[in-house]
Coordinates of C-alpha atoms in Angstrom, one line a residue:
Chain A
X1 CA -3.0 -0.7 1.6
X2 CA -1.4 2.5 0.5
X3 CA -2.5 4.6 -2.5
X4 CA -0.1 5.6 -5.3
X5 CA 0.5 9.1 -4.1
X6 CA 1.5 7.8 -0.6
X7 CA 3.7 5.2 -2.2
X8 CA 5.5 7.8 -4.3
X9 CA 6.1 10.0 -1.2
X10 CA 7.5 6.9 0.5
X11 CA 9.9 6.4 -2.4
X12 CA 10.9 10.0 -2.4
X13 CA 11.7 9.8 1.3
X14 CA 14.1 6.9 0.4
X15 CA 15.9 9.4 -1.8
X16 CA 14.8 7.8 -5.0
X17 CA 14.0 9.8 -8.1
X18 CA 10.2 9.3 -8.1
X19 CA 7.5 11.5 -9.6
X20 CA 3.8 11.4 -9.7
X21 CA 2.7 12.2 -13.3
X22 CA -1.0 12.1 -12.8
X23 CA -3.3 10.5 -10.1
X24 CA -2.7 7.0 -11.5
X25 CA 0.6 7.2 -13.3
X26 CA 4.1 7.5 -11.7
X27 CA 7.7 7.2 -12.8
X28 CA 10.7 6.0 -10.9
X29 CA 14.3 6.4 -12.3
X30 CA 16.9 4.2 -10.8
X31 CA 20.5 3.0 -11.4
X32 CA 21.0 -0.2 -13.2
X33 CA 22.5 -2.0 -10.1
X34 CA 19.5 -1.0 -8.0
X35 CA 16.9 -2.2 -10.5
X36 CA 16.3 -5.6 -9.0
X37 CA 16.1 -4.1 -5.5
X38 CA 13.5 -1.5 -6.4
X39 CA 11.5 -4.0 -8.4
X40 CA 11.2 -6.4 -5.4
X41 CA 10.2 -3.4 -3.3
X42 CA 7.5 -2.6 -5.8
X43 CA 6.3 -6.2 -5.7
X44 CA 6.1 -6.1 -1.9
X45 CA 3.9 -3.0 -2.2
X46 CA 1.4 -4.8 -4.3
X47 CA 2.5 -4.5 -7.9
X48 CA 2.2 -8.1 -9.0
X49 CA 2.8 -8.1 -12.8
X50 CA 4.7 -6.3 -15.5
X51 CA 2.7 -4.9 -18.4
X52 CA 5.5 -4.1 -20.7
X53 CA 9.2 -4.0 -21.1
X54 CA 10.3 -1.2 -23.5
X55 CA 13.7 -0.5 -24.8
X56 CA 14.7 2.9 -26.1
X57 CA 17.7 4.1 -28.1
X58 CA 19.0 7.6 -27.7
X59 CA 21.5 7.8 -30.5
X60 CA 23.0 11.3 -29.7
X61 CA 23.8 10.3 -26.2
X62 CA 24.9 6.7 -27.0
X63 CA 22.5 5.6 -24.4
X64 CA 20.0 2.7 -24.1
X65 CA 17.1 2.9 -21.7
X66 CA 14.7 0.2 -20.4
X67 CA 11.3 1.1 -19.1
X68 CA 9.3 -1.4 -17.1
X69 CA 5.6 -0.8 -16.6
X70 CA 4.1 -2.3 -13.4
X71 CA 0.5 -2.8 -12.6
X72 CA -1.6 -4.6 -10.0
X73 CA -4.3 -7.1 -10.2
X74 CA -4.8 -7.8 -6.6
X75 CA -4.6 -4.5 -4.6
X76 CA -7.9 -2.6 -4.9
X77 CA -6.3 0.9 -4.4
X78 CA -3.6 0.3 -7.0
X79 CA -5.8 -1.2 -9.7
X80 CA -5.8 1.9 -11.9
X81 CA -2.2 2.7 -11.3
X82 CA 0.8 2.1 -13.7
X83 CA 4.3 2.7 -12.4
X84 CA 7.1 3.1 -14.9
X85 CA 10.6 2.0 -13.7
X86 CA 13.3 3.5 -15.9
X87 CA 17.0 2.7 -16.0
X88 CA 19.6 3.5 -18.5
X89 CA 23.0 2.3 -19.6
X90 CA 25.6 3.2 -22.2
X91 CA 26.3 1.6 -25.6
X92 CA 29.5 0.1 -24.3
X93 CA 27.8 -1.9 -21.7
X94 CA 24.3 -3.0 -22.9
X95 CA 23.6 -5.2 -19.9
X96 CA 20.8 -5.2 -17.4
X97 CA 19.9 -7.6 -14.6
X98 CA 16.9 -9.6 -15.5
X99 CA 13.8 -9.3 -13.4
X100 CA 12.6 -12.8 -14.3
X101 CA 13.2 -14.2 -10.9
X102 CA 10.9 -11.5 -9.4
X103 CA 8.3 -11.0 -12.1
X104 CA 7.8 -14.0 -14.4
X105 CA 5.7 -11.9 -16.7
X106 CA 8.8 -10.1 -18.1
X107 CA 9.8 -13.2 -20.0
X108 CA 8.3 -12.1 -23.4
X109 CA 9.2 -8.5 -23.0
X110 CA 12.9 -8.9 -22.1
X111 CA 13.3 -11.4 -24.9
X112 CA 11.9 -9.1 -27.4
X113 CA 14.0 -6.1 -26.1
X114 CA 17.1 -8.3 -26.5
X115 CA 16.5 -9.1 -30.1
X116 CA 15.3 -5.7 -31.2
X117 CA 17.7 -3.5 -29.3
X118 CA 20.6 -5.8 -28.3
X119 CA 20.2 -5.3 -24.6
X120 CA 21.3 -8.4 -22.8
X121 CA 19.4 -9.3 -19.7
X122 CA 21.5 -11.3 -17.3
X123 CA 20.0 -14.5 -15.7
X124 CA 17.1 -14.6 -18.1
X125 CA 16.4 -18.3 -18.7
X126 CA 15.8 -18.0 -22.4
X127 CA 17.8 -15.1 -23.9
X128 CA 17.3 -16.0 -27.5
X129 CA 15.6 -14.5 -30.5
X130 CA 11.8 -14.7 -30.7
X131 CA 10.2 -12.7 -33.4
X132 CA 12.9 -12.1 -35.9
X133 CA 13.8 -14.7 -38.6
X134 CA 16.7 -17.0 -37.8
X135 CA 18.9 -15.7 -40.6
X136 CA 18.3 -12.0 -39.8
X137 CA 21.6 -10.1 -40.0
X138 CA 22.9 -6.7 -39.3
X139 CA 22.2 -4.1 -36.6
X140 CA 19.4 -4.5 -34.1
X141 CA 16.2 -3.3 -35.9
X142 CA 14.9 -0.9 -33.2
X143 CA 18.1 1.0 -32.9
X144 CA 17.9 4.4 -34.5
X145 CA 20.9 3.6 -36.7
X146 CA 18.7 1.0 -38.5
X147 CA 17.0 3.0 -41.3
X148 CA 14.2 1.6 -43.3
X149 CA 13.6 2.6 -46.9
X150 CA 10.6 4.8 -47.3
X151 CA 8.2 5.1 -50.2
X152 CA 6.9 8.4 -49.0
X153 CA 3.3 9.2 -48.2
X154 CA 1.6 11.7 -50.5
X155 CA 1.6 14.5 -48.0
X156 CA 5.2 14.4 -47.1
X157 CA 8.2 15.6 -49.0
X158 CA 10.5 12.7 -50.0
X159 CA 13.1 12.0 -47.3
Chain B
X1 CA 6.6 -37.4 -15.1
X2 CA 5.1 -39.4 -12.2
X3 CA 4.4 -36.1 -10.5
X4 CA 2.5 -34.8 -13.5
X5 CA 0.4 -38.0 -13.7
X6 CA -0.4 -38.1 -10.0
X7 CA -1.5 -34.4 -10.1
X8 CA -4.1 -35.2 -12.7
X9 CA -5.2 -38.3 -10.9
X10 CA -4.5 -40.6 -13.8
X11 CA -2.8 -43.9 -13.5
X12 CA -1.8 -45.1 -16.9
X13 CA 1.3 -46.9 -17.9
X14 CA 2.9 -44.8 -20.5
X15 CA 5.7 -46.1 -22.7
X16 CA 8.5 -43.6 -22.1
X17 CA 9.1 -42.8 -25.8
X18 CA 10.7 -39.4 -26.1
X19 CA 10.3 -37.4 -29.3
X20 CA 10.0 -34.0 -30.8
X21 CA 7.2 -32.7 -32.9
X22 CA 6.6 -29.6 -35.0
X23 CA 3.1 -28.3 -34.9
X24 CA 2.7 -25.8 -37.7
X25 CA 3.1 -23.3 -39.2
X26 CA 1.1 -25.1 -41.8
X27 CA -0.8 -27.3 -39.4
X28 CA -4.4 -26.4 -39.1
X29 CA -4.2 -26.4 -35.4
X30 CA -1.5 -23.8 -35.1
X31 CA -2.5 -20.7 -37.0
X32 CA 0.4 -18.6 -38.1
X33 CA 2.9 -20.0 -35.7
X34 CA 5.1 -23.1 -35.0
X35 CA 4.8 -25.0 -31.8
X36 CA 7.8 -27.1 -31.1
X37 CA 6.8 -29.8 -28.7
X38 CA 9.0 -32.2 -26.8
X39 CA 7.0 -35.3 -26.0
X40 CA 7.3 -38.1 -23.5
X41 CA 4.7 -40.6 -24.4
X42 CA 1.8 -38.3 -25.2
X43 CA 2.6 -35.9 -22.4
X44 CA 4.2 -32.6 -23.4
X45 CA 7.5 -32.2 -21.5
X46 CA 8.3 -28.9 -22.9
X47 CA 6.9 -26.6 -25.6
X48 CA 8.5 -23.8 -27.4
X49 CA 6.4 -21.2 -29.3
X50 CA 8.1 -20.0 -32.5
X51 CA 6.2 -16.8 -33.1
X52 CA 6.9 -14.1 -35.6
X53 CA 5.6 -15.5 -38.8
X54 CA 3.3 -12.6 -39.4
X55 CA 5.5 -9.9 -37.8
X56 CA 4.9 -6.5 -39.5
X57 CA 7.2 -4.3 -37.4
X58 CA 4.6 -1.7 -36.3
X59 CA 7.0 -0.3 -33.7
X60 CA 9.7 0.3 -36.2
X61 CA 7.4 1.7 -38.8
X62 CA 6.0 4.1 -36.2
X63 CA 9.3 6.0 -36.3
X64 CA 8.7 7.0 -39.9
X65 CA 5.0 7.8 -39.9
X66 CA 3.0 10.8 -38.7
X67 CA 0.7 10.3 -35.8
X68 CA -2.4 10.2 -38.1
X69 CA -0.8 7.9 -40.7
X70 CA -0.2 5.4 -37.9
X71 CA -3.8 4.8 -37.2
X72 CA -4.4 2.3 -40.1
X73 CA -1.1 0.6 -39.2
X74 CA -1.8 -0.1 -35.5
X75 CA -5.2 -1.6 -36.2
X76 CA -3.9 -4.2 -38.6
X77 CA -2.5 -6.6 -36.1
X78 CA -6.0 -7.7 -35.0
X79 CA -8.3 -6.9 -37.9
X80 CA -11.2 -8.6 -36.1
X81 CA -10.7 -6.3 -33.1
X82 CA -9.7 -3.1 -34.9
X83 CA -11.8 -0.7 -33.0
X84 CA -10.0 -1.4 -29.8
X85 CA -6.6 -1.2 -31.4
X86 CA -7.6 2.1 -32.8
X87 CA -9.1 3.4 -29.6
X88 CA -6.1 2.6 -27.4
X89 CA -3.7 4.3 -29.8
X90 CA -5.9 7.4 -30.2
X91 CA -6.3 7.6 -26.4
X92 CA -2.5 7.8 -26.1
X93 CA -2.3 10.5 -28.8
X94 CA -5.0 12.4 -27.0
X95 CA -3.1 12.4 -23.8
X96 CA 0.0 13.8 -25.6
X97 CA -1.8 16.6 -27.4
X98 CA -4.1 17.1 -24.3
X99 CA -7.4 17.3 -26.0
X100 CA -10.9 16.7 -24.7
X101 CA -13.5 14.4 -26.1
X102 CA -17.2 15.3 -26.2
X103 CA -19.7 13.2 -24.3
X104 CA -21.5 11.9 -27.4
X105 CA -18.2 10.8 -29.0
X106 CA -17.3 8.9 -25.7
X107 CA -20.6 7.0 -25.9
X108 CA -20.1 6.3 -29.6
X109 CA -16.6 4.9 -28.8
X110 CA -18.1 2.5 -26.3
X111 CA -20.8 1.5 -28.7
X112 CA -18.3 0.7 -31.5
X113 CA -16.0 -1.1 -29.0
X114 CA -18.8 -3.3 -27.6
X115 CA -20.1 -4.3 -31.1
X116 CA -16.5 -5.2 -32.0
X117 CA -16.1 -7.2 -28.8
X118 CA -19.1 -9.4 -29.6
X119 CA -17.9 -9.9 -33.1
X120 CA -14.5 -10.9 -31.9
X121 CA -15.7 -13.3 -29.2
X122 CA -18.0 -15.0 -31.7
X123 CA -14.9 -15.4 -34.0
X124 CA -12.9 -16.8 -31.0
X125 CA -15.6 -19.3 -30.1
X126 CA -16.0 -20.4 -33.7
X127 CA -12.2 -21.1 -33.9
X128 CA -12.4 -23.0 -30.6
X129 CA -15.2 -25.1 -32.1
X130 CA -13.3 -26.0 -35.3
X131 CA -10.1 -26.8 -33.2
X132 CA -12.2 -29.4 -31.4
X133 CA -13.8 -30.7 -34.5
X134 CA -17.2 -29.1 -33.9
X135 CA -17.9 -27.7 -37.3
X136 CA -21.3 -26.4 -36.3
X137 CA -19.8 -24.0 -33.8
X138 CA -17.4 -22.8 -36.5
X139 CA -20.1 -22.0 -38.9
X140 CA -22.4 -20.4 -36.3
X141 CA -19.6 -18.3 -35.0
X142 CA -18.8 -16.8 -38.3
X143 CA -22.5 -16.6 -39.3
X144 CA -23.5 -14.8 -36.1
X145 CA -20.5 -12.5 -36.3
X146 CA -21.8 -11.2 -39.7
X147 CA -24.7 -9.5 -38.0
X148 CA -22.4 -7.4 -35.9
X149 CA -19.9 -6.8 -38.6
X150 CA -22.8 -5.3 -40.7
X151 CA -23.6 -2.9 -37.9
X152 CA -19.9 -1.8 -37.7
X153 CA -20.0 -1.4 -41.5
X154 CA -23.0 0.8 -41.3
X155 CA -21.5 2.8 -38.5
X156 CA -18.0 3.2 -39.8
X157 CA -18.1 2.6 -43.5
X158 CA -15.6 -0.2 -43.4
X159 CA -16.0 -3.9 -42.8
X160 CA -12.8 -4.9 -41.1
X161 CA -10.2 -2.2 -40.4
X162 CA -12.5 0.6 -39.5
X163 CA -10.4 3.7 -38.7
X164 CA -13.4 5.1 -36.9
X165 CA -11.9 6.8 -33.9
X166 CA -9.7 10.0 -34.4
X167 CA -8.1 12.2 -31.8
X168 CA -10.8 14.4 -30.3
X169 CA -13.8 12.3 -31.3
X170 CA -15.1 9.9 -33.9
X171 CA -15.6 10.1 -37.6
X172 CA -19.3 9.6 -38.0
X173 CA -22.5 10.0 -36.0
X174 CA -24.9 7.1 -35.3
X175 CA -28.2 7.1 -37.2
X176 CA -31.7 5.8 -36.1
X177 CA -31.4 3.0 -38.6
X178 CA -28.2 1.7 -37.1
X179 CA -29.9 1.8 -33.7
X180 CA -32.8 -0.3 -35.1
X181 CA -30.3 -2.7 -36.6
X182 CA -28.6 -3.1 -33.2
X183 CA -31.8 -3.8 -31.4
X184 CA -32.6 -6.5 -33.9
X185 CA -29.2 -7.9 -33.6
X186 CA -29.4 -8.0 -29.8
X187 CA -32.7 -9.9 -30.0
X188 CA -31.3 -12.4 -32.5
X189 CA -28.0 -13.0 -30.6
X190 CA -29.8 -13.4 -27.2
X191 CA -31.7 -16.3 -28.8
X192 CA -28.6 -17.6 -30.4
X193 CA -26.5 -17.6 -27.2
X194 CA -29.0 -20.0 -25.6
X195 CA -28.4 -22.4 -28.6
X196 CA -24.6 -21.9 -28.1
X197 CA -24.9 -23.1 -24.6
X198 CA -27.1 -26.1 -25.5
X199 CA -25.3 -27.3 -28.5
X200 CA -21.8 -26.3 -27.8
X201 CA -21.1 -25.9 -24.1
X202 CA -23.4 -28.6 -22.8
X203 CA -22.2 -31.0 -25.4
X204 CA -20.6 -34.0 -23.6
X205 CA -17.7 -34.2 -26.1
X206 CA -16.9 -30.6 -25.9
X207 CA -17.0 -30.7 -22.1
X208 CA -14.7 -33.7 -22.1
X209 CA -12.2 -31.9 -24.2
X210 CA -12.3 -28.6 -22.2
X211 CA -13.0 -29.5 -18.6
X212 CA -9.9 -29.6 -16.4
X213 CA -7.8 -29.0 -19.4
X214 CA -5.1 -26.3 -19.2
X215 CA -5.9 -25.3 -15.7
X216 CA -4.4 -21.9 -14.8
X217 CA -4.7 -21.2 -11.1
X218 CA -5.4 -17.7 -9.8
X219 CA -1.8 -17.3 -8.4
X220 CA -0.3 -18.5 -11.6
X221 CA -2.5 -16.2 -13.7
X222 CA -1.3 -13.2 -11.7
X223 CA 2.3 -14.3 -11.8
X224 CA 2.4 -14.9 -15.5
X225 CA 0.6 -11.7 -16.2
X226 CA -2.4 -13.2 -18.0
X227 CA -5.0 -10.8 -19.4
X228 CA -8.6 -10.5 -20.3
X229 CA -11.1 -13.4 -20.3
X230 CA -8.3 -15.8 -19.6
X231 CA -7.5 -14.0 -16.4
X232 CA -11.1 -13.7 -15.4
X233 CA -11.7 -17.4 -16.0
X234 CA -9.0 -18.0 -13.3
X235 CA -10.9 -16.0 -10.7
X236 CA -9.3 -12.5 -10.9
X237 CA -12.0 -9.9 -11.3
X238 CA -9.9 -7.5 -13.2
X239 CA -11.3 -5.5 -16.1
X240 CA -9.8 -2.3 -17.4
X241 CA -13.2 -0.9 -18.1
X242 CA -13.8 -1.0 -14.4
X243 CA -10.3 -0.6 -13.0
X244 CA -9.2 2.3 -15.1
X245 CA -12.4 3.5 -16.9
X246 CA -12.1 5.1 -20.3
X247 CA -14.7 6.2 -23.0
X248 CA -18.2 6.1 -21.4
X249 CA -17.7 3.0 -19.2
X250 CA -17.8 4.9 -15.9
X251 CA -21.4 5.9 -16.6
X252 CA -22.6 2.5 -17.8
X253 CA -23.9 -0.3 -15.7
X254 CA -22.4 -3.8 -16.4
X255 CA -21.0 -6.8 -14.6
X256 CA -17.7 -8.6 -15.0
X257 CA -18.2 -12.3 -15.4
X258 CA -15.7 -14.3 -13.3
X259 CA -15.2 -18.0 -13.1
X260 CA -13.1 -19.9 -10.5
X261 CA -12.1 -23.0 -12.4
X262 CA -9.5 -21.6 -14.8
X263 CA -9.9 -24.4 -17.3
X264 CA -10.7 -24.3 -20.9
X265 CA -14.5 -24.5 -20.3
X266 CA -14.4 -21.5 -18.0
X267 CA -12.5 -19.5 -20.5
X268 CA -15.1 -20.2 -23.1
X269 CA -18.0 -19.5 -20.8
X270 CA -16.5 -16.2 -19.7
X271 CA -16.5 -15.0 -23.2
X272 CA -20.1 -16.2 -23.7
X273 CA -21.2 -14.3 -20.6
X274 CA -19.2 -11.2 -21.6
X275 CA -21.2 -11.0 -24.9
X276 CA -24.4 -10.9 -22.8
X277 CA -23.0 -8.0 -20.8
X278 CA -21.9 -6.2 -24.0
X279 CA -25.4 -6.4 -25.3
X280 CA -26.6 -4.9 -22.0
X281 CA -24.2 -2.0 -22.5
X282 CA -25.3 -1.5 -26.1
X283 CA -29.0 -1.3 -24.9
X284 CA -28.0 1.4 -22.4
X285 CA -26.0 3.4 -24.9
X286 CA -28.9 3.4 -27.4
X287 CA -31.2 4.6 -24.6
X288 CA -28.9 7.1 -22.9
X289 CA -26.7 8.5 -25.6
X290 CA -26.5 12.3 -25.1
X291 CA -27.0 14.9 -27.8
X292 CA -24.0 16.9 -28.9
X293 CA -21.1 17.2 -31.1
X294 CA -18.9 14.2 -32.1
X295 CA -15.6 16.1 -32.4
X296 CA -13.8 18.3 -29.9
X297 CA -14.6 22.0 -30.4
X298 CA -10.9 22.7 -30.7
X299 CA -10.8 20.7 -34.0
X300 CA -14.4 21.4 -35.1
X301 CA -13.6 25.1 -35.4
X302 CA -10.9 24.3 -37.9
X303 CA -13.2 22.7 -40.4
X304 CA -13.8 25.2 -43.3
X305 CA -17.4 26.6 -43.3
X306 CA -18.4 25.0 -46.7
X307 CA -17.5 21.6 -45.4
X308 CA -19.2 22.3 -42.1
X309 CA -22.4 23.1 -44.0
X310 CA -22.1 19.7 -45.7
X311 CA -21.6 18.2 -42.2
X312 CA -24.8 19.6 -40.9
X313 CA -26.8 18.7 -44.0
X314 CA -25.4 15.3 -44.5
X315 CA -24.8 12.3 -42.3
X316 CA -22.6 14.1 -39.8
X317 CA -19.4 12.8 -41.3
X318 CA -16.2 14.5 -40.2
X319 CA -13.9 15.8 -42.9
X320 CA -10.6 16.0 -41.2
X321 CA -9.3 19.5 -40.7
X322 CA -5.8 20.3 -42.1
X323 CA -4.3 20.2 -38.6
X324 CA -4.5 16.4 -38.6
X325 CA -2.0 15.8 -41.4
X326 CA 1.2 16.4 -39.5
X327 CA 0.7 18.0 -36.1
X328 CA 3.7 18.4 -33.8
X329 CA 2.8 17.4 -30.3
X330 CA 4.8 18.7 -27.3
X331 CA 7.5 16.6 -25.8
X332 CA 6.3 14.0 -23.4
X333 CA 5.1 10.5 -23.1
X334 CA 1.8 8.9 -22.5
X335 CA 0.4 5.5 -21.6
X336 CA -3.0 4.3 -22.4
X337 CA -4.8 1.0 -21.9
X338 CA -8.1 -0.4 -23.0
X339 CA -9.9 -3.7 -22.4
X340 CA -9.9 -5.1 -25.9
X341 CA -11.8 -8.3 -26.7
X342 CA -8.8 -10.5 -25.7
X343 CA -7.7 -8.5 -22.8
X344 CA -5.7 -5.5 -21.7
X345 CA -4.2 -3.6 -24.6
X346 CA -1.4 -1.2 -23.6
X347 CA 0.2 1.7 -25.6
X348 CA 3.3 3.6 -24.6
X349 CA 3.9 6.6 -26.7
X350 CA 7.0 8.8 -26.5
X351 CA 7.1 12.1 -28.3
X352 CA 10.2 14.1 -28.9
X353 CA 8.5 17.2 -30.4
X354 CA 8.7 16.1 -34.0
X355 CA 5.7 15.1 -36.1
X356 CA 6.7 11.5 -35.8
X357 CA 6.6 9.4 -32.6
X358 CA 10.0 8.8 -31.0
X359 CA 8.9 5.4 -29.8
X360 CA 5.6 3.5 -29.9
X361 CA 5.3 0.4 -27.7
X362 CA 2.2 -1.7 -28.4
X363 CA 1.5 -4.5 -26.0
X364 CA -1.3 -6.6 -27.2
X365 CA -3.2 -9.2 -25.1
X366 CA -2.1 -12.1 -27.2
X367 CA 1.5 -11.0 -26.8
X368 CA 1.1 -11.2 -23.1
X369 CA -0.5 -14.6 -23.4
X370 CA 2.6 -16.1 -25.1
X371 CA 4.2 -17.0 -21.8
X372 CA 1.1 -18.4 -20.1
X373 CA 0.4 -20.4 -23.2
X374 CA 3.9 -21.9 -23.1
X375 CA 3.6 -22.7 -19.4
X376 CA 0.1 -24.2 -19.8
X377 CA 1.3 -26.6 -22.5
X378 CA 3.9 -28.1 -20.2
X379 CA 2.6 -31.2 -18.6
X380 CA -0.6 -31.5 -20.6
X381 CA -1.5 -34.2 -23.1
X382 CA -0.6 -33.7 -26.7
X383 CA -4.3 -34.0 -27.7
X384 CA -5.1 -31.1 -25.4
X385 CA -2.8 -28.7 -27.3
X386 CA -5.6 -27.6 -29.6
X387 CA -8.0 -27.3 -26.7
X388 CA -5.7 -25.0 -24.8
X389 CA -4.9 -23.0 -27.9
X390 CA -8.5 -22.5 -28.8
X391 CA -9.7 -21.7 -25.4
X392 CA -7.0 -19.1 -24.9
X393 CA -8.3 -17.3 -28.0
X394 CA -4.7 -16.7 -29.0
X395 CA -4.4 -14.7 -32.2
X396 CA -0.9 -15.0 -33.7
X397 CA -0.9 -11.8 -35.9
X398 CA -1.9 -9.8 -32.8
X399 CA 1.0 -11.2 -30.8
X400 CA 3.5 -10.5 -33.5
X401 CA 2.3 -7.0 -34.4

């Protein structure tokens, strides 16, 4: 099988925005509509499970980003590798295609991203709240517009 | 339904009574979570895990704390495995501020982590015991655990949430008396593990409750993204300590126990075997630990001379240099993963150049076991719910974070 650096070169030759951060970490940036295609390509290369689904909120740019981290249990050469697949969307259209049909392990992560950031994953079988209380109201808690009251730690000036 | 029955080889007439049942959050067999089960006879048709009862929003709080002030927060989710939670986070911070760690500190990290692993596994086995009504195992688990918690207490100064690891090194040095304590503890636990096998795992009742219960095949374990001992019990020889070595693990000699069965018994036995390997690692560390400093020179130089004099005369305790209070790391992001007692623990840290993290993502092993847990419950018998729960070593506060 191929090592991570060869894999990234292959992705670069496909005109994808791919970068090798360190010998065992790499990042891919793709458009939202190509997310599923690239994910299945990664799966065919040996990345068999998703470690985490992270949502990020860039308030100044009105932008939401999703980062998937892939890793491999089965392929010896890729065992220490983690590939991050990033894709972003605007506030107006907080939608992403779900990767559930390709990687079952995104089930928990996508559900949590939905409830904390309000990103809807299309075709996810269980797109409901998981951690938050049923009567939780207001904006999504991990958006930057959600401010929490601080008591102040002794070393900081009060906010 | 017939499909499920024929797959288990059972031919029993079940009265097709459908019903729904809430297990928890006050049920002793559920911990801090609610399991909503749809039953058909006594076979679970569908199960829904209602998690979040002990959610403490670490990821949101991280946006308002300095990097150092986050250390006691991130280790709260699993207080019985706090060294690993601490270690993973600090490794991510170290990658962002690009600091080195001296050799001795690396060994001390492995030492603390392995002691914590044994303590955590004993806790898990004790809980498995009480789930199955085996009170002896429960009391043994918690009693034997005390030995290792005392070592951690002597090493770090705290019983449970020991914020021992700091960016660039560790807080305190090991002393000869702690090494003696560890040697005694290893001797005691070796004897005790034989008893564990005899009285707990070779017990016909326990075997009947665990064997062929909640079977997770290799393919399913990979597909569902299972982690840690649960993954290795299904025949996948994956351990972060080997696959992506951190601390001193690349220099230590140990084996990774793997079982093929993937049932509850295998998951218990993997943890028992892992404790033996951990003790092997501890013996090596005691023998091979190199001399040297326990904090990176970069930070060590910042300690004022009077404090430094105290450091050399006293027990080699680090008094943190002022730099630590609110450092501003460069822009960037880092991922770090460690093999905690329950499995792979993953941190994703994004820095925007301010003294506070832009985003901290904490993926704990129990969080990743939510989906496999739900899938394993489907199609099993209601009485096996507790066996599956106990054997997975699922810890609700850790999943909720």
